[in-house]
Short mmCIF file of C-alpha atoms and ligand atoms in Angstrom, two decimals:
data_model
loop_
_atom_site.label_atom_id
_atom_site.label_comp_id
_atom_site.label_asym_id
_atom_site.label_seq_id
_atom_site.Cartn_x
_atom_site.Cartn_y
_atom_site.Cartn_z
CA MET A 1 117.66 153.56 89.18
CA GLU A 2 120.41 155.57 87.21
CA ASN A 3 122.68 153.26 85.37
CA THR A 4 126.60 154.00 86.65
CA ILE A 5 127.71 153.32 83.30
CA LEU A 6 125.77 154.19 79.95
CA VAL A 7 126.86 153.79 76.38
CA LYS A 8 124.89 154.83 73.56
CA ASP A 9 125.36 153.92 70.00
CA LEU A 10 128.99 154.50 70.35
CA GLN A 11 131.00 154.77 67.56
CA GLN A 12 134.81 155.00 68.10
CA GLY A 13 138.14 154.90 66.32
CA TYR A 14 141.29 156.42 65.45
CA GLY A 15 141.53 159.21 62.70
CA LYS A 16 139.33 157.74 59.93
CA THR A 17 139.36 154.11 61.22
CA ILE A 18 136.45 152.77 62.84
CA VAL A 19 137.28 150.46 65.59
CA LEU A 20 133.79 150.36 67.29
CA LYS A 21 130.05 150.61 65.82
CA ASP A 22 126.95 150.92 67.29
CA ILE A 23 128.12 149.92 71.02
CA SER A 24 125.52 150.17 73.54
CA LEU A 25 125.59 149.05 77.02
CA ALA A 26 124.12 150.10 80.91
CA LEU A 27 125.65 148.91 83.72
CA LYS A 28 123.79 149.41 87.05
CA GLN A 29 125.30 149.84 90.39
CA GLY A 30 127.17 146.97 91.85
CA GLU A 31 127.11 144.97 88.53
CA ILE A 32 130.07 143.40 87.20
CA LEU A 33 130.43 143.36 83.34
CA ALA A 34 133.34 141.46 81.33
CA LEU A 35 134.24 142.45 77.95
CA ILE A 36 135.58 139.70 75.96
CA GLY A 37 136.99 139.63 72.28
CA PRO A 38 139.69 138.86 70.26
CA SER A 39 143.07 140.97 70.23
CA GLY A 40 142.62 144.19 68.30
CA SER A 41 138.73 143.95 68.64
CA GLY A 42 138.42 147.18 70.44
CA LYS A 43 137.96 146.48 74.34
CA SER A 44 140.65 148.88 75.39
CA THR A 45 139.22 151.16 72.99
CA LEU A 46 135.79 150.98 74.54
CA ILE A 47 137.44 151.05 78.15
CA LYS A 48 139.10 154.46 77.16
CA SER A 49 135.98 155.84 75.55
CA VAL A 50 134.30 155.11 79.07
CA MET A 51 137.25 156.92 81.05
CA GLY A 52 136.68 159.87 78.90
CA MET A 53 140.27 159.46 77.52
CA LYS A 54 138.68 159.40 73.93
CA LEU A 55 135.95 161.34 72.76
CA PRO A 56 133.23 159.44 70.92
CA GLN A 57 133.17 159.76 66.97
CA LYS A 58 129.48 159.30 67.55
CA GLY A 59 127.02 158.73 70.41
CA THR A 60 127.32 159.20 73.95
CA VAL A 61 128.82 157.73 77.21
CA LYS A 62 128.03 158.46 80.46
CA VAL A 63 129.20 157.76 84.23
CA LEU A 64 127.11 158.20 86.98
CA GLY A 65 124.84 160.54 84.85
CA THR A 66 127.98 162.63 83.82
CA THR A 67 129.39 163.05 80.30
CA MET A 68 133.11 161.90 80.46
CA PRO A 69 135.67 163.17 81.09
CA ASN A 70 134.77 164.71 84.38
CA ARG A 71 137.31 165.35 86.99
CA LYS A 72 134.83 164.65 90.01
CA ILE A 73 133.59 161.33 88.33
CA LEU A 74 137.34 160.39 87.70
CA SER A 75 138.02 160.56 91.44
CA LYS A 76 135.37 158.18 91.88
CA ILE A 77 136.92 155.28 89.44
CA GLY A 78 139.52 152.93 90.33
CA PHE A 79 141.47 152.73 86.91
CA MET A 80 143.80 149.79 85.70
CA ALA A 81 144.99 150.71 82.33
CA GLN A 82 146.47 147.63 80.09
CA ASN A 83 149.71 148.81 80.22
CA ASP A 84 151.26 149.53 83.75
CA ALA A 85 152.18 152.86 84.42
CA LEU A 86 154.38 152.58 87.44
CA TYR A 87 157.49 154.08 88.99
CA GLY A 88 160.31 151.85 88.50
CA GLN A 89 162.75 153.67 91.02
CA LEU A 90 159.96 153.97 93.86
CA THR A 91 158.98 150.84 96.04
CA GLY A 92 155.59 149.25 95.40
CA LYS A 93 154.40 151.02 98.81
CA GLU A 94 155.53 154.37 97.40
CA ASN A 95 153.88 153.80 94.41
CA LEU A 96 150.48 153.22 96.22
CA GLU A 97 151.26 156.02 98.46
CA PHE A 98 151.88 158.18 95.39
CA PHE A 99 148.58 157.55 93.55
CA ALA A 100 146.42 157.21 96.92
CA GLU A 101 147.65 160.60 97.35
CA LEU A 102 146.95 161.86 94.10
CA GLN A 103 143.42 160.56 94.13
CA GLY A 104 142.49 162.09 97.53
CA VAL A 105 142.90 159.35 100.16
CA PRO A 106 143.10 160.94 103.53
CA LYS A 107 146.28 160.80 105.17
CA LYS A 108 144.93 159.10 108.24
CA GLU A 109 143.33 156.36 106.11
CA MET A 110 146.27 155.76 104.02
CA ALA A 111 148.10 153.03 106.05
CA LYS A 112 144.93 150.97 106.15
CA SER A 113 143.98 151.39 102.55
CA ILE A 114 147.34 150.69 101.47
CA THR A 115 147.46 147.12 103.76
CA TYR A 116 144.03 146.38 102.24
CA SER A 117 144.75 146.77 98.67
CA ALA A 118 148.31 145.04 98.69
CA ASN A 119 146.78 142.17 100.58
CA VAL A 120 144.13 141.65 97.98
CA VAL A 121 146.86 140.75 95.55
CA ASN A 122 149.42 139.29 97.78
CA LEU A 123 151.98 141.92 97.88
CA LEU A 124 152.05 142.67 101.21
CA PRO A 125 155.61 140.55 101.53
CA HIS A 126 157.06 142.77 98.66
CA LEU A 127 155.88 146.42 99.28
CA ASN A 128 159.50 147.54 100.13
CA LYS A 129 161.16 146.32 96.92
CA TYR A 130 161.82 148.40 94.16
CA VAL A 131 158.86 148.42 91.26
CA LYS A 132 161.75 147.83 88.59
CA ASP A 133 162.81 144.51 90.43
CA TYR A 134 159.06 143.37 90.17
CA SER A 135 158.09 140.40 87.85
CA GLY A 136 155.45 141.20 85.02
CA GLY A 137 152.72 139.68 87.23
CA MET A 138 153.75 141.60 90.43
CA LYS A 139 153.45 144.85 88.35
CA ARG A 140 150.07 143.83 87.14
CA ARG A 141 148.99 143.03 90.65
CA LEU A 142 150.39 146.35 91.73
CA SER A 143 148.44 148.12 89.45
CA LEU A 144 145.12 146.32 90.55
CA ALA A 145 146.24 147.36 94.13
CA ILE A 146 146.48 150.92 92.79
CA ALA A 147 142.80 150.78 91.39
CA LEU A 148 141.45 149.42 94.79
CA VAL A 149 143.43 151.85 97.10
CA THR A 150 141.08 154.73 96.65
CA ASN A 151 138.18 152.87 97.73
CA PRO A 152 136.38 153.81 94.37
CA THR A 153 132.67 153.46 93.40
CA LEU A 154 133.51 152.29 90.14
CA LEU A 155 136.30 150.06 89.06
CA ILE A 156 137.50 149.71 85.52
CA LEU A 157 140.25 146.93 85.08
CA ASP A 158 141.75 146.35 81.51
CA GLU A 159 142.89 142.82 81.81
CA PRO A 160 143.39 142.73 85.47
CA THR A 161 144.03 139.06 85.45
CA VAL A 162 147.06 138.67 82.97
CA GLY A 163 149.97 136.80 84.53
CA ILE A 164 148.23 135.81 87.54
CA ASP A 165 148.26 132.56 88.74
CA PRO A 166 144.78 130.40 89.24
CA GLU A 167 145.16 130.64 93.03
CA LEU A 168 145.38 134.41 93.20
CA ARG A 169 142.88 134.75 90.49
CA GLN A 170 140.30 132.92 92.62
CA GLN A 171 141.13 134.98 95.50
CA ILE A 172 140.92 138.46 93.25
CA TRP A 173 137.33 137.04 92.12
CA LYS A 174 136.24 136.80 95.56
CA GLU A 175 137.36 140.24 96.53
CA LEU A 176 135.52 142.00 93.38
CA ASN A 177 132.32 139.76 94.21
CA LYS A 178 132.56 141.35 97.86
CA LEU A 179 133.05 144.79 96.35
CA SER A 180 130.28 144.11 93.99
CA LYS A 181 127.98 143.17 96.68
CA ALA A 182 128.92 146.32 98.70
CA GLY A 183 127.62 148.32 95.69
CA VAL A 184 130.78 148.55 93.71
CA THR A 185 130.38 148.80 89.70
CA ILE A 186 133.06 146.59 88.12
CA LEU A 187 133.98 146.77 84.07
CA LEU A 188 136.71 144.55 83.03
CA THR A 189 138.14 143.11 79.97
CA THR A 190 139.71 139.60 79.73
CA HIS A 191 140.94 136.88 77.52
CA VAL A 192 140.07 134.26 80.24
CA MET A 193 136.66 132.31 80.07
CA GLU A 194 136.89 131.54 83.76
CA ASP A 195 136.95 135.23 84.44
CA ALA A 196 133.97 135.70 81.83
CA GLU A 197 131.91 133.17 83.52
CA GLN A 198 131.92 135.05 86.84
CA ALA A 199 130.58 138.32 85.60
CA ASP A 200 126.92 139.39 85.62
CA GLN A 201 127.00 140.65 82.20
CA LEU A 202 129.08 139.65 79.36
CA MET A 203 129.76 141.59 76.30
CA MET A 204 131.49 139.99 73.24
CA ILE A 205 133.10 142.22 71.03
CA ARG A 206 134.35 140.87 67.45
CA LYS A 207 135.30 143.15 64.52
CA GLY A 208 134.10 146.13 65.78
CA GLU A 209 130.48 145.19 66.92
CA SER A 210 128.87 143.45 69.95
CA ILE A 211 127.93 140.13 69.00
CA ALA A 212 126.44 138.87 72.11
CA GLN A 213 125.37 140.71 75.33
CA GLY A 214 123.51 139.39 78.61
CA SER A 215 124.63 137.18 81.31
CA PRO A 216 126.49 134.03 80.92
CA LYS A 217 123.18 131.92 81.78
CA GLN A 218 121.01 134.17 79.43
CA LEU A 219 123.71 133.63 76.48
CA LEU A 220 124.17 129.78 77.18
CA LYS A 221 120.44 129.43 76.65
CA GLN A 222 120.02 131.91 73.77
CA PHE A 223 123.04 130.05 71.75
CA ASP A 224 122.08 126.43 73.18
CA VAL A 225 125.60 125.72 73.95
CA ALA A 226 127.43 124.26 77.15
CA ASN A 227 130.18 126.86 77.46
CA ILE A 228 130.75 130.64 77.03
CA GLU A 229 133.56 129.95 74.68
CA ASP A 230 131.07 128.14 72.49
CA VAL A 231 128.85 131.07 72.65
CA PHE A 232 131.69 133.29 71.22
CA ILE A 233 132.11 130.93 68.47
CA LYS A 234 128.37 130.56 67.50
CA ALA A 235 127.94 134.06 67.72
CA GLY A 236 131.11 135.06 65.42
CA ARG A 237 129.57 132.39 62.87
CA VAL A 238 126.44 134.43 62.92
CA GLN A 239 128.36 137.58 62.27
CA ASP A 240 130.20 136.29 59.47
CA ALA A 241 127.00 135.09 57.69
CA ARG A 242 125.38 138.50 58.35
CA LEU A 243 128.54 140.17 56.93
CA ASP A 244 129.16 137.92 54.01
CA ASN A 245 125.33 138.69 52.91
CA ASN A 246 125.89 142.29 52.97
N1 ATP B 301 146.29 154.84 69.47
C1 ATP B 301 145.93 154.38 68.69
N2 ATP B 301 146.14 154.65 67.18
C2 ATP B 301 145.80 154.36 66.22
N3 ATP B 301 145.12 152.71 66.31
C3 ATP B 301 144.83 152.25 67.37
C4 ATP B 301 145.24 153.03 68.83
N4 ATP B 301 144.98 152.31 69.67
C5 ATP B 301 144.42 150.93 69.44
N5 ATP B 301 144.44 151.11 67.81
C6 ATP B 301 143.84 150.27 66.89
O1 ATP B 301 142.50 149.87 67.19
C7 ATP B 301 142.00 148.37 67.35
C8 ATP B 301 141.36 148.07 68.85
O2 ATP B 301 142.47 148.13 69.58
P1 ATP B 301 142.09 148.09 71.10
O3 ATP B 301 143.51 148.19 71.94
O4 ATP B 301 140.87 148.58 71.47
O5 ATP B 301 141.94 146.31 71.35
P2 ATP B 301 141.90 145.41 72.31
O6 ATP B 301 140.51 144.45 71.96
O7 ATP B 301 141.81 145.95 73.62
O8 ATP B 301 142.95 144.20 72.00
P3 ATP B 301 143.99 143.30 73.18
O9 ATP B 301 143.04 142.17 73.47
O10 ATP B 301 145.18 143.10 72.42
O11 ATP B 301 144.10 144.34 74.33
C9 ATP B 301 143.07 147.57 66.77
O12 ATP B 301 143.27 147.61 65.43
C10 ATP B 301 144.45 148.70 67.13
O13 ATP B 301 145.51 148.40 66.29
MG1 MG B 302 143.21 145.72 75.06
#
């Protein structure tokens, strides 16, 4: 089966600075991949590369078999950026309507799509408030709802669980798992180990490199540790030893 996301030997950076080296990943339909790594390690840069918002310095990025950016493919992606891009002077509902319309959600499905996506993030009671009066967490939740409102085949979520309490986090994961079972492919970044443990695949990025890649179970076995945090620490030490030797 064709990969939904295929990244091969990606080198990426800004100007002359190299942020990511030799990054490769393959994500099949319905799989959930979590990117984890320290702040500044290049997670968002990888997300932007997959979206086609940054052309690779080297290597290739394909989504649904197509080199990005591609308008047709973009319309199939539910995207949540790390920084909320919302209209403060509009209500939550108006924001959802705006982005749904932009992405081509048919008028007759609008109400149902908005109710569904707002419900996933518990925003139904707040839809008629102005977004400028939302808390930080509410804005994150609205951004997630916007990513869901178009019924996408691929979800790309940059830190979807920041500012979200444990109960709602579980509810969101339940929905992500449901979507993945229905065939939706999901790429997300997180700092939270509980999120990472729930993904089908993990990719740990550190100092511009992928230092560990595989299912949570595989990685625990490979590094012979009891939790994902320790995989990261051990893989980091291996990387440091290798970099010191060079
Ligand atoms: N527009 C830009 N111009 C120049 N450098 C950038 C730009 N965006 C990011 N960088 C640099 O690229 C590196 C990786 O940044 P990136 O945002 O991808 O990290 P991240 O892993 O997403 O971090 P965080 O967990 O804090 O979101 C950092 O050193 C950052 O300073
Ligand atoms: Mg980031």
